[in-house]
Tab-separated table of C-alpha atoms in Angstrom:
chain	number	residue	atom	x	y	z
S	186	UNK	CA	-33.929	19.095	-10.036
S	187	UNK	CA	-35.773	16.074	-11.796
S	188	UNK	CA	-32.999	13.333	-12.821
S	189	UNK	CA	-33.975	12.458	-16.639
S	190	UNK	CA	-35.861	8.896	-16.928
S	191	UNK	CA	-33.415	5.822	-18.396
S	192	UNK	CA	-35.218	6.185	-21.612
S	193	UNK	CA	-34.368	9.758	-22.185
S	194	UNK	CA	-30.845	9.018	-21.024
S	195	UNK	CA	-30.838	6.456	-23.894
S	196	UNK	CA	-32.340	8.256	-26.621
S	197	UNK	CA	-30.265	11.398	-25.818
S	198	UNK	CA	-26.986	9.371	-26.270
S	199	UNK	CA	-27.680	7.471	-29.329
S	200	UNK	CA	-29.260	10.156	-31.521
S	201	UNK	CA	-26.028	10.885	-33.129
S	202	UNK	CA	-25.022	7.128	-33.550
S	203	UNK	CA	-28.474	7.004	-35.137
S	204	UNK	CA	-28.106	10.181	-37.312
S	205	UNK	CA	-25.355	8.578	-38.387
S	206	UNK	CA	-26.305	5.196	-39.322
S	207	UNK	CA	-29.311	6.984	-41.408
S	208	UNK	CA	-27.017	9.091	-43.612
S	209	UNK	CA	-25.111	5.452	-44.327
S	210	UNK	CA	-28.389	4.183	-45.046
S	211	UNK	CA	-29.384	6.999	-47.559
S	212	UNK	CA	-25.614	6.176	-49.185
S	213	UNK	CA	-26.590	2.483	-49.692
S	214	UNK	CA	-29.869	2.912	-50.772
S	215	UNK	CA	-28.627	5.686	-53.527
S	216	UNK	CA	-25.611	3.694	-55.013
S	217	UNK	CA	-27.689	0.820	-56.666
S	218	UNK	CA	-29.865	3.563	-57.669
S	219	UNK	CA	-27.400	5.864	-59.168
S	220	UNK	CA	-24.868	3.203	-60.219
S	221	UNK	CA	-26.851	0.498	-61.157
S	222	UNK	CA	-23.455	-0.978	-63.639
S	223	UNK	CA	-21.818	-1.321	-59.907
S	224	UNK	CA	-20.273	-4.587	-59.434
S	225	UNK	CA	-22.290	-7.265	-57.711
S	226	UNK	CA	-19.896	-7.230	-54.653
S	227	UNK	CA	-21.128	-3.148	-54.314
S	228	UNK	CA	-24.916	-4.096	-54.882
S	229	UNK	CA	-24.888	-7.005	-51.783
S	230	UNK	CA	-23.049	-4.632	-49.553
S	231	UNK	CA	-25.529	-1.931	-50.505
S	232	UNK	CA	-28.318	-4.422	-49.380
S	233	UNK	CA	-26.468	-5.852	-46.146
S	234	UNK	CA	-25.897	-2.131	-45.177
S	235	UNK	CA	-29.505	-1.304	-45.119
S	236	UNK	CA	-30.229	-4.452	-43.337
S	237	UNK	CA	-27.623	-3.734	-40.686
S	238	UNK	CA	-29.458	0.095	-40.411
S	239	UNK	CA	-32.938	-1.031	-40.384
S	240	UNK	CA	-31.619	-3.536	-37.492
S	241	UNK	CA	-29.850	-0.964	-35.460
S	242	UNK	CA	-33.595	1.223	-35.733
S	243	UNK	CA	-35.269	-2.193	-34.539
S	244	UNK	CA	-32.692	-2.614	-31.506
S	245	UNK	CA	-33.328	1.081	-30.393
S	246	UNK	CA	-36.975	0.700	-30.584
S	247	UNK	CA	-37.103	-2.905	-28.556
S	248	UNK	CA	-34.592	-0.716	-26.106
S	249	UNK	CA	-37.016	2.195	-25.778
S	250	UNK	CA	-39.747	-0.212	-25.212
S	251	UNK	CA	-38.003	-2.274	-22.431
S	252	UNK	CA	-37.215	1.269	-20.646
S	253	UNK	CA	-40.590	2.864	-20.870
S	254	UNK	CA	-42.385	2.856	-17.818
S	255	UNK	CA	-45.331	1.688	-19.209
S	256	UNK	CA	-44.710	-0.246	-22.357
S	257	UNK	CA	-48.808	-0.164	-23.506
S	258	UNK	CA	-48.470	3.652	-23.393
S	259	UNK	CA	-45.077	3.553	-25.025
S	260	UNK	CA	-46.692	1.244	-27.969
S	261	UNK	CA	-49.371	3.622	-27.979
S	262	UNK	CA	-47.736	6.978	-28.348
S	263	UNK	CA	-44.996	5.920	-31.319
S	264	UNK	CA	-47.166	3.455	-33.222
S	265	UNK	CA	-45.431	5.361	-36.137
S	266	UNK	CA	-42.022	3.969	-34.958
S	267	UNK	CA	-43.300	0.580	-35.022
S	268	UNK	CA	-44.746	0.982	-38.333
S	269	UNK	CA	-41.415	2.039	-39.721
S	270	UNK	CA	-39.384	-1.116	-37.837
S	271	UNK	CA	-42.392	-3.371	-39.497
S	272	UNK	CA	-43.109	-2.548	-42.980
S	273	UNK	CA	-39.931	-2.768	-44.291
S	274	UNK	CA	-40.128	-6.599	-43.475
S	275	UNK	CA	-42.378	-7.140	-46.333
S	276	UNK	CA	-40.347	-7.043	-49.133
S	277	UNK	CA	-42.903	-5.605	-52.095
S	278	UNK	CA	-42.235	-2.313	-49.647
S	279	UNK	CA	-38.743	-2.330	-49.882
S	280	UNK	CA	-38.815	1.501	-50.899
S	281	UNK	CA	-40.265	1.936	-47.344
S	282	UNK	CA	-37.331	1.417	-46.011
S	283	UNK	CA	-35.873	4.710	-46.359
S	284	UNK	CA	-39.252	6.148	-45.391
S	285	UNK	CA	-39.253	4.578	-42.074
S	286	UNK	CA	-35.450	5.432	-41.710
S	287	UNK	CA	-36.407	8.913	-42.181
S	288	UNK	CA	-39.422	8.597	-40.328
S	289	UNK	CA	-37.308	7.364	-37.400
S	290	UNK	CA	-34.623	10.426	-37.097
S	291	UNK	CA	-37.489	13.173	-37.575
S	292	UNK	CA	-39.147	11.501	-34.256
S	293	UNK	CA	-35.978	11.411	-32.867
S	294	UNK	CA	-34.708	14.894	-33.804
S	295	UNK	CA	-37.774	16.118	-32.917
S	296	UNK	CA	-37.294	15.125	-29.242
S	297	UNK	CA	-34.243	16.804	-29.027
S	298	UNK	CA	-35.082	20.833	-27.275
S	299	UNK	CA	-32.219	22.029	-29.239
S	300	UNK	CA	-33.731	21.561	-33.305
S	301	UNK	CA	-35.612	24.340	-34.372
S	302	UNK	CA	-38.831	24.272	-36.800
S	303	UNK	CA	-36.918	25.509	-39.652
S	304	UNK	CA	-34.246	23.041	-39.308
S	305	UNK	CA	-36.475	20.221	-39.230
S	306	UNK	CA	-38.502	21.408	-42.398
S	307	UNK	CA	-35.084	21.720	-44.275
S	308	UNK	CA	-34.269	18.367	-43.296
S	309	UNK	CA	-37.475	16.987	-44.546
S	310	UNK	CA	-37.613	18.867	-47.448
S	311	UNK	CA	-33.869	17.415	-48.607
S	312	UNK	CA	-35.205	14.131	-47.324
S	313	UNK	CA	-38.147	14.390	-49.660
S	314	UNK	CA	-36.509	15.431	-52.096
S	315	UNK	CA	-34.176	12.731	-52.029
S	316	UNK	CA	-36.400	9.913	-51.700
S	317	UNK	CA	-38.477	10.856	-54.629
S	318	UNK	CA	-35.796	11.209	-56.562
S	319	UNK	CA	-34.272	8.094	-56.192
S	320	UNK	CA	-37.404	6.465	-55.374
S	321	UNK	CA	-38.444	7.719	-58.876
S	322	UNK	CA	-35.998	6.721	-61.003
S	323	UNK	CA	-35.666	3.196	-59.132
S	324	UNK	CA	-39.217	2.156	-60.402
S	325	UNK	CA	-39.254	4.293	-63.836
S	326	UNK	CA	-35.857	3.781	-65.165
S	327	UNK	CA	-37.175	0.934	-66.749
S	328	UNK	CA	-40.521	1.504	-67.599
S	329	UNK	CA	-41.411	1.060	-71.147
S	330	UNK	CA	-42.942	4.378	-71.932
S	331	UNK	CA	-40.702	5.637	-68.779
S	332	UNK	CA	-39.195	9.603	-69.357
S	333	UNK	CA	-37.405	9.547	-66.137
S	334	UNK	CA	-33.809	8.004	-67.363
S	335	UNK	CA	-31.687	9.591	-64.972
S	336	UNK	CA	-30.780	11.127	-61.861
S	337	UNK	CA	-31.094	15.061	-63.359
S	338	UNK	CA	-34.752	14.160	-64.279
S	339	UNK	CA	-35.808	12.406	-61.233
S	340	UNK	CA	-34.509	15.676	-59.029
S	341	UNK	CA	-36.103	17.888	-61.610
S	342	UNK	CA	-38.982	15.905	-61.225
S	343	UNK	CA	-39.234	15.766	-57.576
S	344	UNK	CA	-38.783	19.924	-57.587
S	345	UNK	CA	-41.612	20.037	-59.707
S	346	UNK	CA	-43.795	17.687	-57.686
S	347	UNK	CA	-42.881	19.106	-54.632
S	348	UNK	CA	-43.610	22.566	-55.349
S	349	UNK	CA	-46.885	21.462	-56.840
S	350	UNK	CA	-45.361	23.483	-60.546
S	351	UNK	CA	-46.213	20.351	-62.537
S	352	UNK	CA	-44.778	21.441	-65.514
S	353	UNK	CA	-45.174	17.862	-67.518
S	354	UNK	CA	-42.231	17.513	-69.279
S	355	UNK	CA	-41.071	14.139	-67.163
S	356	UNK	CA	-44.020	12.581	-65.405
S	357	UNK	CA	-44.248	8.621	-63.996
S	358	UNK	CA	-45.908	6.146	-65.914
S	359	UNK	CA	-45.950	3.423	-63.149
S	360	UNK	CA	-48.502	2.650	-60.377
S	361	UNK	CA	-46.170	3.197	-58.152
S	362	UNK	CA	-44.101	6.159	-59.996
S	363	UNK	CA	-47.473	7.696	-59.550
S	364	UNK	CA	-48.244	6.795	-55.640
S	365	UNK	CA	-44.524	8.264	-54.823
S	366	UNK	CA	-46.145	11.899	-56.914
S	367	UNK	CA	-49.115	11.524	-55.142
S	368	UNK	CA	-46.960	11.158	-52.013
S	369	UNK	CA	-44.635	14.127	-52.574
S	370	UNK	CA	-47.274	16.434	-53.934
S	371	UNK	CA	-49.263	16.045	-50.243
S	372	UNK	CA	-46.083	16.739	-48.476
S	373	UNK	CA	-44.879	19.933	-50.799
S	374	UNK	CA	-47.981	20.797	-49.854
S	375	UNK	CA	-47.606	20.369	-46.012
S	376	UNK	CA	-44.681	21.631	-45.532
S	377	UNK	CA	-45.497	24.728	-47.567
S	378	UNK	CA	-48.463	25.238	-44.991
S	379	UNK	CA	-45.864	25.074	-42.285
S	380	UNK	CA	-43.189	27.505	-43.522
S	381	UNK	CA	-45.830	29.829	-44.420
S	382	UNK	CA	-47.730	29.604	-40.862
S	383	UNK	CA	-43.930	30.058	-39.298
S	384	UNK	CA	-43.719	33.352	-41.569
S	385	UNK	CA	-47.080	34.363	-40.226
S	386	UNK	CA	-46.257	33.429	-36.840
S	387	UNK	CA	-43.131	35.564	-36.761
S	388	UNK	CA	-45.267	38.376	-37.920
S	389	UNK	CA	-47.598	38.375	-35.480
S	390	UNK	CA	-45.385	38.083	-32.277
S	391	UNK	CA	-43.167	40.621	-33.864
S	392	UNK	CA	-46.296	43.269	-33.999
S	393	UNK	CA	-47.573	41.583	-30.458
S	394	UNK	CA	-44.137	42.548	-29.082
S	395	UNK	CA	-43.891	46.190	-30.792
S	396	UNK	CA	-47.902	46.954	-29.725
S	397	UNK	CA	-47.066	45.762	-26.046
S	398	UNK	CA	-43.817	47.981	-26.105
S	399	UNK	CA	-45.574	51.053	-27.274
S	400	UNK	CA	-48.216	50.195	-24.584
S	401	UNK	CA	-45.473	50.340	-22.108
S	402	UNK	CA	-44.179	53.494	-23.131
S	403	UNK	CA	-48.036	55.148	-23.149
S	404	UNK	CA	-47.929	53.993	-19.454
S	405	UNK	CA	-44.864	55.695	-18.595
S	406	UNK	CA	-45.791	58.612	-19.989
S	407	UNK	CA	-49.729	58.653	-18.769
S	408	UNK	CA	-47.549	58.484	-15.040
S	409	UNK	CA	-45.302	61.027	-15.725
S	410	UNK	CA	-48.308	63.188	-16.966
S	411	UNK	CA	-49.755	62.506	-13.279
S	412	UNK	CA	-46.672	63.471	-11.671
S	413	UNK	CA	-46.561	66.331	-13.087
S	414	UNK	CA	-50.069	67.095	-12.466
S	415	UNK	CA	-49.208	66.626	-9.161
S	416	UNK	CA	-46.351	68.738	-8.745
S	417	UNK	CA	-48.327	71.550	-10.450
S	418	UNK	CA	-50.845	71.445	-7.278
S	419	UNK	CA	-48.365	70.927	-5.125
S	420	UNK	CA	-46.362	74.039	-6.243
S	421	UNK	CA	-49.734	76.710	-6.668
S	422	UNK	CA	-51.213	75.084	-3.055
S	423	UNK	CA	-48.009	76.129	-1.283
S	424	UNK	CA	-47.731	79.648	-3.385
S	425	UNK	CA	-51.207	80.535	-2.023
S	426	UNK	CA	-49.985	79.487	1.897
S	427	UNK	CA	-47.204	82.408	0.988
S	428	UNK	CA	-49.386	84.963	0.322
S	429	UNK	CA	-51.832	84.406	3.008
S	430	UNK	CA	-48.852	85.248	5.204
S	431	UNK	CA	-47.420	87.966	3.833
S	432	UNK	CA	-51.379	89.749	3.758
S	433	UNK	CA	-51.017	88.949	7.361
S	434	UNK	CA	-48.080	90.149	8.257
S	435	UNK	CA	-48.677	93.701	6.774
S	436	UNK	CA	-51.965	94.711	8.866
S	437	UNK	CA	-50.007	93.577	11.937
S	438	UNK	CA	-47.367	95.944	11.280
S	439	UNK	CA	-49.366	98.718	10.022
S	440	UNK	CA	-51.458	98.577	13.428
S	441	UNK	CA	-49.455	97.200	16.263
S	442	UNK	CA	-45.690	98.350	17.509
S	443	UNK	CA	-43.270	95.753	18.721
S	444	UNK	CA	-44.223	93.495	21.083
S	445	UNK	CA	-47.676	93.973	20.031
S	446	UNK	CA	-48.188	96.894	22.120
S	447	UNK	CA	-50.230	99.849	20.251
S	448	UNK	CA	-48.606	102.432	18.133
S	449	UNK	CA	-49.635	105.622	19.711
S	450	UNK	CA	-47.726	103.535	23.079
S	451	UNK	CA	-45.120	102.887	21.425
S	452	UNK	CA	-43.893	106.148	19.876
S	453	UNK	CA	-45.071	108.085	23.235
S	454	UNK	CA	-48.009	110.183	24.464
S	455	UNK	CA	-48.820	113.159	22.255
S	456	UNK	CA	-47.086	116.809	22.756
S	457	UNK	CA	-50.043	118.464	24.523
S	458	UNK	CA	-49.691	115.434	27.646
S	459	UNK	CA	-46.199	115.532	27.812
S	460	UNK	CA	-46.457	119.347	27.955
S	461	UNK	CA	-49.397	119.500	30.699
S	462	UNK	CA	-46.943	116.826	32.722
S	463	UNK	CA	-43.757	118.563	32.484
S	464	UNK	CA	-45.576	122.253	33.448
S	465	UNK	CA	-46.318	123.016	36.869
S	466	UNK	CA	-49.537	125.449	37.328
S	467	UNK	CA	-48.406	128.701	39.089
S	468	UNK	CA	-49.454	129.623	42.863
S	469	UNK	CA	-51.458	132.400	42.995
């Protein structure tokens, strides 16, 4: 049995530390957001939290990359994890900085055999939904002509977006209020395409698996139907070899005495010999 690489080793034991660190990210990324009269002391340790997050994500990445066998392929092949350790270095992007966190657990959750399709599009739709939300109301709280004052809106909002509904009664005024709809909008979209090509998927291999069953079944039976074919032949073949015999039988019977010998033998020479051999002609 192949022993897993290093790198696998390491990714398979910190993707709960990870999972964890990114639902404490989400946590200090939504308090400013939801309680933006928190204290100053809540608002730095908000900040330092996501710092500490986005450095743990770094430090897993440089890890990965120091275990891969070959680090050019490596660098090739998640140039979306590097994206998501980079951009949140600029600090006009700080709002990427829960995209790349969530970025980072879907590759990693993805990796692992035991999360299924439909958990992983139920985690990115709550992520989604999340982010927009608070993503949302971060940048059009306060717009001037902003209608997204609070944190009911902003998930109505994102609902609205995601499921492509639009029904205009809160809509972004910002540039970037309107880049995060434009964003959400392409991934309600997406990930309706996905749960309804999983639907359709099911479908099919359900039929594929009742069609080949019922192809099965016509095979056993088309086999039996030849058996019993068989056994038909078999049956009138040896009732013929019977009756042959018996026809046979009969004439040899009729004609021959036992031991084959003829009948007239066998029951005895007629009256008129036995007579002329038992009488003795008179002297004259």
């Amino acid at each position: 049995m192949k022993q897993p690489s290093r790198q696998a080793r390491w990714e398979r034991r910190t993707q709960v530390p990870l999972l964890v660190l990114a639902v404490a990210f989400a946590v200090a990324y939504a308090v400013p957001i939801v309680a933006p009269d928190a204290g100053e002391g809540v608002h730095r340790a908000c900040t330092h939290a996501e710092w500490a997050v986005w450095a743990a994500f770094a430090v897993d990445y440089l890890v990965r990359l120091g275990l891969a066998a070959d680090r050019r392929v490596f660098v090739r092949t998640h140039w979306l994890d590097l994206a998501a350790v980079v951009l949140p270095l600029v600090q006009p992007l700080r709002l990427l900085r829960l995209v790349a966190t969530l970025m980072l657990v879907g590759r990693r959750a993805r990796m692992a055999p035991q999360v299924r399709l439909t958990t992983y599009v139920a985690g990115a739709v709550v992520g989604l939904l999340m982010f927009g939300s608070l993503a949302v109301l971060s940048v059009e709280r306060d717009a001037p002509r902003g209608n997204i004052k609070n944190l009911g809106d902003a998930v109505w909002w994102s609902f609205t977006t995601m499921t492509t509904v639009g029904y205009g009664d809160h809509s972004p005024t910002t540039g970037l209020g309107r880049l995060i709809a434009v964003g959400l909008m392409l991934s309600g979209i997406a990930l309706l395409g996905v749960v309804t090509a999983n639907i359709a998927a099911w479908f099919i291999a359900r039929f594929e698996r009742d069609d080949q069953v019922e192809r099965l079944q016509l095979a056993v039976l088309r086999e039996l139907q030849d058996e019993v074919r068989a056994l038909r032949g078999e049956v009138a073949r040896l009732r013929g070899g019977d009756g042959d015999g018996d026809g046979d039988g009969g004439g040899a019977g009729a004609g021959s005495g036992p031991g084959g010998m003829p009948a007239q033998a066998a029951a005895g020479a007629p009256p008129s010999c036995a007579g002329q051999a038992g009488v003795t002609s008179p002297t004259p």
